[in-house]
């Protein structure tokens, strides 16, 4: 395992997220990539809402899927392994009435095969961060096929 | 409870889904609204993919969130009640390499307070429908406040 | 891969389940072990109930955990691999008022790394099987270490 | 709403848990009942293990089910409402090789209809508490029918 500085790993993860077609469509922002933690956010605009003017649940799920998988990617040896999202569970706990949605995903337990990640999503409402969703995700680590 | 024909209920549910800002952004299609069942689909285009050219997990989650909640909406008395997505769990079981993603959500157990819905997502690949995700969702029924 | 008849695999899985200390404590029964499917059951007695005289949720979870993992064990090459329960999600959809609880777990998608299993739990009430829980489980396949 | 001291509420919750047939069968202990938090534990003995000598996943699920539901019971008005377990999701993150299993459930978000609870299960191994499972649960609040 070559020793790669974390800043290079973080830049690679950030680049992958930012270049996804769906990330560009939603207009999501990668706020932070740290060891075990990734934070992403989306600002309010009509295109990311549902019928009642709340952020759509699918936008919340998108943030959780991406942030959780990226958080798991911070704890693997990227030379030999890669990550895929195996499953997640989301609880929507309050309406997203605010102007900015932020998801913070943090590795609870890294593993050889599977990494478990918790995520919390808050919505900035009247300059307070209100909890709107919690999630628990399982990310699988795959061996990178080398020639 | 006024007897409303199901066709009117289906049209109302379809209209709600189609007018969501996020549904328009994604370009999703409401394929069917039947008693206990809702089917939605999204065609492949670069804006709904992730870095490896697969449909983004967030698009799959969006379909599940919307279809499951709408399926639950087909089994309530809409005059007095409304639905909100409480939680769901998604397993991504195969890569979405095909050209069209279809989600079929079906009510497993309607309830006074909570309705439980199963969803299966397939991806049309080489003219076959390949299973790419399965989900289990809980939808809450709320009383509509009347004056 | 040596060709082992399924009857031998089924007998091995059944033996593993029946010899668990917790299975004996609960008094659970292995009803069927078939390719992709395992069925287990527990009869009503005061020791497996909660305060209101229903089967305890923990008994339902026990049945799901065991049946789902065993169902996944029917689809691996047992010479080189073994299974562990990675995660599961349970919805309790109706009270377990009857006299016998039966869980049927079936593989939805076998995989090299992970197998996804669905389970349905019914309770025999007035000689009918009433659905009381549904579940979705992820079982991991591990390489057996050989000397 | 009559003002009941929390000590009386805690005693009632503790009594309910301790008198469950299944709690007695497993030999579980109610360690703490505090506002928003319930802690339960089970000591190692052959009857609560699986084939490899680890605590059975069903014992972990039992602890999560009971602790999470009881934690939700600490935040309702018990004069008019009661709780039922709607659903939960468990990730088993490490083998339970130790001598005592402890589950701490804490309310993340109390709600009028639904309360969301997080739980962490640790196993005491070589006098350290090692994380073995994490869970996310949804508990429903029901109106108590009064004559």
XYZ file of C-alpha atoms in Angstrom:
588
model
C 0.000 0.000 0.000
C 1.529 3.243 -1.208
C 1.158 6.092 1.253
C -1.056 8.652 -0.454
C -1.657 11.930 1.420
C -5.281 12.303 2.506
C -5.583 15.579 0.603
C -5.078 13.660 -2.647
C -7.667 11.064 -1.648
C -10.126 13.805 -0.696
C -9.579 15.567 -4.024
C -10.195 12.338 -5.938
C -13.418 11.619 -4.032
C -14.613 15.197 -4.449
C -13.881 15.047 -8.176
C -15.825 11.814 -8.592
C -18.868 13.245 -6.820
C -18.798 16.584 -8.620
C -18.543 14.988 -12.053
C -21.592 12.744 -11.682
C -24.278 13.773 -14.161
C -26.930 13.547 -11.436
C -24.904 15.722 -9.036
C -24.704 18.435 -11.683
C -28.433 18.101 -12.460
C -29.356 18.510 -8.786
C -26.742 21.207 -8.250
C -25.340 19.553 -5.124
C -22.210 20.774 -3.394
C -19.445 18.747 -1.747
C -18.911 20.667 1.493
C -16.243 18.519 3.150
C -14.286 15.297 2.652
C -12.429 14.238 5.799
C -11.235 10.884 7.104
C -14.477 8.934 7.847
C -16.723 11.937 7.130
C -18.283 13.467 4.020
C -20.660 16.445 3.997
C -22.796 17.416 1.005
C -25.484 20.089 0.545
C -28.216 21.279 -1.818
C -29.774 24.736 -1.913
C -33.503 25.286 -2.317
C -34.794 25.895 -5.808
C -38.103 24.789 -7.355
C -36.464 21.927 -9.270
C -35.566 19.965 -6.105
C -38.924 20.248 -4.331
C -42.088 18.154 -4.129
C -45.707 19.289 -4.400
C -45.920 20.965 -0.960
C -42.786 23.062 -1.436
C -40.573 20.830 0.708
C -37.268 19.361 -0.477
C -38.159 16.107 -2.255
C -37.406 12.901 -0.346
C -35.453 11.759 -3.389
C -33.034 14.671 -2.938
C -32.521 13.655 0.675
C -31.910 10.051 -0.437
C -29.476 11.238 -3.126
C -27.457 13.144 -0.497
C -27.414 10.144 1.842
C -26.470 7.660 -0.906
C -23.602 9.813 -2.152
C -22.279 11.068 1.190
C -22.407 7.648 2.861
C -20.643 5.905 -0.001
C -18.020 8.637 -0.208
C -17.450 8.498 3.571
C -16.791 4.757 3.225
C -14.386 5.534 0.367
C -12.237 7.580 2.769
C -11.362 4.489 4.826
C -10.294 1.990 2.148
C -6.973 1.465 0.398
C -7.899 3.006 -2.949
C -5.006 1.304 -4.726
C -6.599 -2.111 -4.348
C -10.236 -1.522 -3.471
C -13.319 0.384 -4.461
C -16.750 0.932 -2.874
C -20.338 0.261 -3.916
C -23.535 1.150 -2.094
C -25.128 -2.076 -0.851
C -28.165 -0.725 1.013
C -29.477 2.050 3.200
C -32.448 2.918 5.352
C -33.785 6.435 5.725
C -36.139 7.901 8.297
C -37.692 11.209 7.304
C -38.315 12.845 10.676
C -39.491 16.394 9.895
C -40.565 18.426 6.843
C -37.729 20.135 4.929
C -39.142 23.638 4.888
C -35.833 25.515 4.955
C -33.499 26.926 2.319
C -30.537 24.528 2.407
C -30.262 20.787 2.997
C -27.009 19.409 4.457
C -26.093 15.746 4.883
C -23.252 14.634 7.139
C -22.249 10.991 6.744
C -19.822 9.375 9.169
C -18.332 5.888 9.248
C -19.501 4.013 12.361
C -17.571 0.846 11.653
C -15.104 0.286 8.847
C -14.710 -3.355 7.843
C -12.743 -5.468 5.420
C -15.858 -6.429 3.479
C -18.509 -3.936 4.602
C -18.420 -0.445 6.074
C -21.367 0.836 8.104
C -22.133 4.549 7.893
C -24.567 6.797 9.757
C -25.948 9.946 8.165
C -27.903 12.897 9.478
C -29.613 15.419 7.237
C -30.484 18.883 8.491
C -32.369 21.738 6.851
C -31.430 25.343 7.555
C -34.658 26.995 8.657
C -34.699 30.508 10.149
C -30.886 30.234 10.510
C -31.194 27.080 12.603
C -30.194 23.588 11.484
C -33.238 21.378 12.002
C -32.876 17.567 11.800
C -34.996 16.254 8.894
C -33.647 12.753 8.248
C -31.457 10.028 9.736
C -30.009 7.063 7.881
C -27.960 3.915 8.290
C -26.057 2.582 5.277
C -23.985 -0.458 4.339
C -21.225 0.060 1.794
C -19.416 -2.915 0.241
C -15.691 -2.941 -0.515
C -14.691 -4.605 -3.777
C -11.263 -5.647 -4.946
C -10.102 -3.619 -7.905
C -9.257 -5.976 -10.738
C -5.670 -5.390 -11.812
C -4.153 -6.798 -14.986
C -66.952 8.913 2.833
C -68.025 10.065 -0.578
C -67.638 7.415 -3.249
C -65.066 8.764 -5.702
C -64.357 6.616 -8.789
C -60.829 5.227 -8.775
C -60.085 6.872 -12.115
C -60.463 10.277 -10.437
C -58.209 9.242 -7.564
C -55.619 7.914 -10.022
C -55.720 11.151 -12.019
C -55.208 13.217 -8.866
C -52.232 11.096 -7.733
C -50.708 11.182 -11.216
C -51.115 14.959 -11.353
C -49.440 15.434 -7.982
C -46.450 13.319 -9.033
C -46.082 14.909 -12.468
C -46.169 18.440 -11.108
C -43.360 17.962 -8.577
C -40.393 20.136 -9.511
C -38.023 17.221 -8.894
C -40.057 14.846 -11.086
C -39.793 17.330 -13.957
C -36.051 17.817 -13.354
C -35.430 14.051 -13.467
C -37.865 13.567 -16.340
C -39.656 10.690 -14.655
C -42.819 9.153 -16.037
C -45.881 7.865 -14.169
C -46.525 4.558 -15.936
C -49.497 3.274 -13.934
C -51.661 4.138 -10.922
C -53.880 1.241 -9.852
C -55.449 0.247 -6.552
C -52.464 -0.642 -4.279
C -49.910 -0.305 -7.114
C -47.949 2.563 -8.678
C -45.358 2.202 -11.439
C -42.888 4.941 -12.393
C -39.968 4.995 -14.843
C -36.953 7.046 -15.917
C -35.118 6.778 -19.241
C -31.340 6.841 -19.473
C -29.684 10.179 -20.173
C -26.369 11.518 -18.860
C -28.056 13.745 -16.266
C -29.383 10.799 -14.222
C -26.183 8.748 -14.105
C -23.252 8.406 -11.734
C -19.525 8.308 -12.550
C -19.480 4.769 -13.994
C -22.384 5.363 -16.376
C -24.947 3.552 -14.234
C -28.241 5.092 -13.133
C -27.488 6.999 -9.926
C -28.651 5.374 -6.685
C -30.419 8.638 -5.901
C -32.621 8.198 -8.989
C -33.536 4.712 -7.819
C -34.335 6.102 -4.357
C -36.408 8.902 -5.894
C -38.495 6.329 -7.813
C -38.988 4.206 -4.704
C -39.888 7.168 -2.481
C -42.458 8.511 -4.941
C -43.957 5.208 -6.113
C -44.257 3.765 -2.603
C -45.900 6.876 -1.192
C -48.260 7.109 -4.157
C -49.165 3.404 -3.835
C -50.088 4.060 -0.197
C -52.174 7.037 -1.348
C -54.352 4.698 -3.434
C -55.644 2.921 -0.317
C -56.686 5.836 1.913
C -59.862 7.889 2.050
C -58.517 11.025 0.396
C -61.366 13.162 1.722
C -60.112 12.883 5.280
C -56.525 11.667 5.077
C -53.211 12.272 3.405
C -49.918 10.365 3.238
C -46.327 11.147 4.170
C -43.232 9.010 3.658
C -42.027 7.858 7.084
C -39.075 5.663 6.126
C -37.745 3.204 3.600
C -34.911 0.768 3.108
C -33.312 0.058 -0.239
C -31.084 -2.805 -1.352
C -29.175 -2.146 -4.552
C -28.724 -5.664 -5.929
C -27.189 -5.209 -9.403
C -25.695 -2.393 -11.497
C -28.201 -0.363 -13.560
C -26.487 -0.649 -16.915
C -29.635 -0.587 -19.081
C -31.614 2.138 -20.825
C -34.764 2.440 -18.700
C -35.389 2.125 -14.977
C -38.850 1.012 -13.809
C -40.108 0.917 -10.221
C -43.209 -1.022 -9.226
C -44.473 -0.309 -5.710
C -47.224 -2.415 -4.184
C -48.999 -2.141 -0.837
C -48.260 -5.207 1.324
C -50.385 -4.145 4.251
C -52.629 -1.117 4.441
C -53.210 0.167 7.948
C -55.145 2.867 9.748
C -51.948 4.611 10.857
C -49.225 3.110 8.677
C -49.147 1.417 5.288
C -46.289 -0.928 4.392
C -45.207 -1.022 0.752
C -42.773 -3.220 -1.167
C -41.004 -1.954 -4.280
C -38.940 -3.623 -6.962
C -36.832 -1.688 -9.457
C -35.798 -3.240 -12.743
C -33.547 -1.948 -15.505
C -34.251 -2.802 -19.137
C -31.001 -4.271 -20.447
C -30.805 -5.975 -23.858
C -34.635 -6.021 -23.880
C -34.773 -7.916 -20.584
C -35.967 -6.493 -17.266
C -33.155 -7.101 -14.771
C -33.830 -6.639 -11.037
C -31.572 -3.842 -9.712
C -33.145 -2.862 -6.378
C -35.670 -3.982 -3.783
C -37.194 -1.823 -1.063
C -39.521 -1.867 1.909
C -41.251 1.382 2.902
C -43.480 2.678 5.684
C -45.954 5.408 4.780
C -47.859 7.302 7.483
C -51.488 8.366 7.147
C -52.329 11.801 8.516
C -55.720 13.322 9.190
C -56.453 16.237 6.903
C -57.267 19.272 8.997
C -60.688 20.542 8.046
C -62.092 23.929 9.053
C -16.493 -27.442 -6.472
C -17.503 -30.915 -5.361
C -21.071 -31.796 -6.245
C -22.868 -32.313 -2.948
C -26.528 -33.442 -3.145
C -28.907 -30.762 -1.853
C -30.315 -33.167 0.722
C -26.901 -33.238 2.427
C -26.670 -29.441 2.347
C -30.192 -29.142 3.757
C -29.382 -31.601 6.547
C -26.242 -29.643 7.469
C -28.125 -26.320 7.571
C -30.960 -27.860 9.582
C -28.472 -29.356 12.043
C -26.713 -26.017 12.515
C -29.989 -24.230 13.240
C -31.353 -26.919 15.570
C -28.185 -27.061 17.625
C -28.043 -23.343 18.420
C -28.511 -22.758 22.128
C -30.967 -19.952 21.434
C -33.030 -22.097 19.038
C -33.421 -24.702 21.773
C -34.296 -22.043 24.358
C -37.016 -20.592 22.129
C -38.174 -24.033 21.021
C -38.157 -23.118 17.327
C -38.690 -25.649 14.585
C -37.023 -25.887 11.170
C -39.994 -26.567 8.902
C -38.272 -26.650 5.506
C -34.870 -26.154 3.895
C -35.078 -25.937 0.103
C -32.915 -24.282 -2.536
C -33.288 -20.495 -1.876
C -35.974 -21.000 0.792
C -35.980 -21.721 4.536
C -39.078 -21.920 6.728
C -38.998 -21.854 10.532
C -41.766 -21.750 13.148
C -42.431 -21.206 16.856
C -45.506 -22.315 18.776
C -47.227 -20.087 21.324
C -46.244 -20.532 24.964
C -45.943 -17.892 27.690
C -42.131 -17.798 27.457
C -42.137 -16.307 23.924
C -44.714 -13.578 24.509
C -44.641 -9.903 25.505
C -46.800 -8.095 28.064
C -50.007 -8.033 25.981
C -49.951 -11.751 25.204
C -48.625 -11.326 21.651
C -45.559 -13.106 20.324
C -42.575 -10.911 21.273
C -41.022 -8.866 18.450
C -37.714 -10.416 19.415
C -39.048 -13.872 18.536
C -40.132 -12.577 15.131
C -36.667 -11.031 14.638
C -35.011 -14.303 15.718
C -37.017 -16.216 13.083
C -36.148 -13.685 10.375
C -32.442 -13.560 11.285
C -32.104 -17.339 11.267
C -34.327 -18.147 8.278
C -32.852 -15.408 6.079
C -29.267 -16.381 6.831
C -30.037 -20.062 6.307
C -31.812 -19.310 3.001
C -28.649 -17.505 1.848
C -26.623 -20.539 2.945
C -28.535 -22.711 0.458
C -27.113 -20.785 -2.506
C -23.373 -20.723 -1.731
C -20.628 -23.261 -2.370
C -20.252 -24.517 1.193
C -16.837 -26.023 0.485
C -15.252 -22.599 0.113
C -17.679 -20.111 1.621
C -19.778 -19.385 4.665
C -22.476 -16.835 5.479
C -22.907 -14.135 8.105
C -25.895 -11.877 8.721
C -24.927 -8.344 7.735
C -28.187 -6.476 8.346
C -31.947 -6.691 8.168
C -35.007 -4.495 8.386
C -38.289 -5.654 9.858
C -41.757 -4.157 9.576
C -44.221 -5.419 12.157
C -47.543 -5.049 10.348
C -50.140 -6.686 12.631
C -50.322 -8.056 16.178
C -49.307 -11.730 16.589
C -52.384 -12.948 18.406
C -52.415 -16.510 17.046
C -50.979 -19.816 18.188
C -48.084 -20.416 15.771
C -45.611 -18.054 14.111
C -44.113 -19.110 10.753
C -41.333 -17.334 8.865
C -40.608 -18.025 5.206
C -37.363 -16.537 3.917
C -36.545 -16.574 0.215
C -33.470 -15.410 -1.670
C -34.343 -12.497 -3.972
C -30.878 -12.071 -5.412
C -27.885 -14.282 -4.757
C -24.548 -12.546 -5.217
C -20.847 -13.292 -5.050
C -20.372 -10.998 -2.048
C -23.893 -10.374 -0.741
C -27.180 -12.226 -0.942
C -30.457 -10.348 -0.515
C -33.330 -12.212 1.132
C -36.990 -11.355 1.680
C -38.935 -12.818 4.585
C -42.601 -12.916 5.472
C -43.867 -13.911 8.913
C -47.410 -15.136 9.400
C -49.322 -16.051 12.541
C -51.923 -18.826 12.502
C -55.065 -17.235 13.913
C -58.431 -18.998 13.775
C -56.864 -21.467 11.296
C -55.887 -18.661 8.935
C -52.333 -17.477 8.241
C -52.297 -13.725 8.916
C -49.304 -11.644 7.777
C -47.621 -10.107 10.853
C -44.178 -9.034 9.604
C -42.155 -8.469 6.447
C -38.391 -8.146 6.241
C -35.512 -7.501 3.872
C -32.075 -8.879 4.795
C -28.512 -8.703 3.497
C -26.321 -11.739 4.089
C -22.569 -11.592 3.448
C -20.569 -14.472 1.959
C -17.149 -15.051 3.473
C -14.307 -17.174 2.184
C -13.637 -20.132 4.429
C -10.020 -20.034 5.520
C -8.311 -23.266 4.523
C -4.881 -24.326 5.747
C -52.248 15.723 31.441
C -51.575 14.858 35.042
C -47.997 15.529 36.082
C -46.526 12.137 36.918
C -42.971 12.112 38.318
C -40.508 10.457 35.925
C -39.526 7.939 38.586
C -43.058 6.525 38.465
C -42.991 6.373 34.662
C -39.585 4.652 34.748
C -40.839 2.107 37.290
C -43.870 1.323 35.126
C -41.749 0.847 31.991
C -39.247 -1.293 33.877
C -42.042 -3.431 35.276
C -43.567 -3.987 31.849
C -40.234 -5.097 30.395
C -39.294 -7.329 33.318
C -42.639 -9.129 33.304
C -42.543 -10.144 29.647
C -42.345 -13.918 29.315
C -39.621 -13.594 26.694
C -37.532 -11.251 28.864
C -37.603 -13.823 31.664
C -36.745 -16.651 29.240
C -33.726 -14.742 27.907
C -32.764 -13.508 31.377
C -32.394 -9.891 30.230
C -31.820 -7.033 32.644
C -33.207 -3.494 32.529
C -30.118 -1.431 33.332
C -31.539 2.094 33.055
C -34.734 3.956 32.169
C -34.166 7.683 31.743
C -35.953 10.377 29.757
C -35.361 9.428 26.066
C -32.962 6.589 26.952
C -33.333 2.921 27.906
C -30.450 0.502 28.500
C -30.857 -3.282 28.650
C -28.326 -6.115 28.937
C -27.944 -9.888 28.679
C -25.149 -11.983 30.165
C -23.487 -14.801 28.259
C -24.815 -18.299 28.811
C -25.127 -21.177 26.326
C -28.872 -20.637 25.880
C -28.452 -17.223 24.193
C -25.713 -18.186 21.731
C -25.582 -19.423 18.137
C -23.504 -22.268 16.682
C -20.145 -20.468 16.777
C -20.430 -19.434 20.417
C -21.402 -15.824 19.665
C -24.487 -14.131 21.086
C -27.337 -14.974 18.706
C -28.462 -12.179 16.360
C -31.975 -12.760 17.670
C -30.848 -11.780 21.176
C -29.378 -8.569 19.778
C -32.640 -7.900 17.914
C -34.652 -8.621 21.078
C -32.597 -6.038 23.014
C -33.016 -3.444 20.253
C -36.756 -4.048 19.883
C -37.406 -3.755 23.607
C -35.007 -0.913 24.412
C -36.049 1.208 21.440
C -39.752 0.819 22.142
C -39.253 1.526 25.834
C -37.142 4.613 25.034
C -40.027 5.905 22.908
C -42.388 5.178 25.816
C -40.437 7.638 27.989
C -41.443 10.582 25.779
C -45.215 10.109 25.449
C -48.071 11.136 27.692
C -48.865 7.717 29.140
C -52.321 8.788 30.296
C -53.583 9.071 26.729
C -51.103 7.207 24.549
C -49.231 3.961 24.181
C -46.408 2.755 21.921
C -46.001 -0.068 19.414
C -42.911 -1.072 17.468
C -43.491 -0.243 13.799
C -40.160 -1.249 12.274
C -36.425 -1.362 12.802
C -33.229 -1.986 10.895
C -30.184 -3.625 12.427
C -26.590 -3.733 11.223
C -24.491 -6.431 12.858
C -20.997 -4.917 12.674
C -18.749 -7.288 14.659
C -18.978 -10.739 16.264
C -20.314 -10.803 19.833
C -17.514 -12.790 21.423
C -17.670 -11.194 24.874
C -19.464 -11.997 28.121
C -22.162 -9.328 28.297
C -24.291 -7.628 25.663
C -25.578 -4.102 26.369
C -28.031 -2.119 24.248
C -28.490 1.626 24.660
C -31.482 3.075 22.826
C -31.964 6.817 22.566
C -34.760 8.878 21.031
C -33.455 10.905 18.071
C -36.756 12.578 17.272
C -39.958 12.323 19.247
C -43.083 12.932 17.199
C -46.824 13.106 17.635
C -47.380 10.033 15.481
C -43.944 8.397 15.226
C -40.806 8.453 17.355
C -37.444 7.640 15.792
C -34.892 5.883 17.998
C -31.232 4.992 17.505
C -29.672 2.043 19.307
C -26.126 0.858 19.759
C -25.244 -2.594 21.075
C -21.861 -3.291 22.616
C -20.313 -6.509 23.885
C -17.951 -6.478 26.869
C -14.819 -8.260 25.648
C -11.610 -8.266 27.719
C -13.171 -5.495 29.866
C -13.693 -3.270 26.846
C -17.055 -2.388 25.308
C -16.839 -3.305 21.628
C -19.548 -2.069 19.221
C -21.372 -5.091 17.741
C -24.586 -3.642 16.298
C -26.281 -0.376 15.362
C -29.981 0.112 14.710
C -32.579 2.658 13.681
C -36.179 2.124 14.799
C -39.593 3.683 14.238
C -42.079 3.482 17.101
C -45.733 4.415 16.592
C -47.808 6.255 19.181
C -51.381 5.076 19.570
C -54.254 6.743 21.359
C -55.370 4.777 24.372
C -59.065 4.031 24.037
C -60.896 5.385 27.052
C -64.484 4.541 27.930
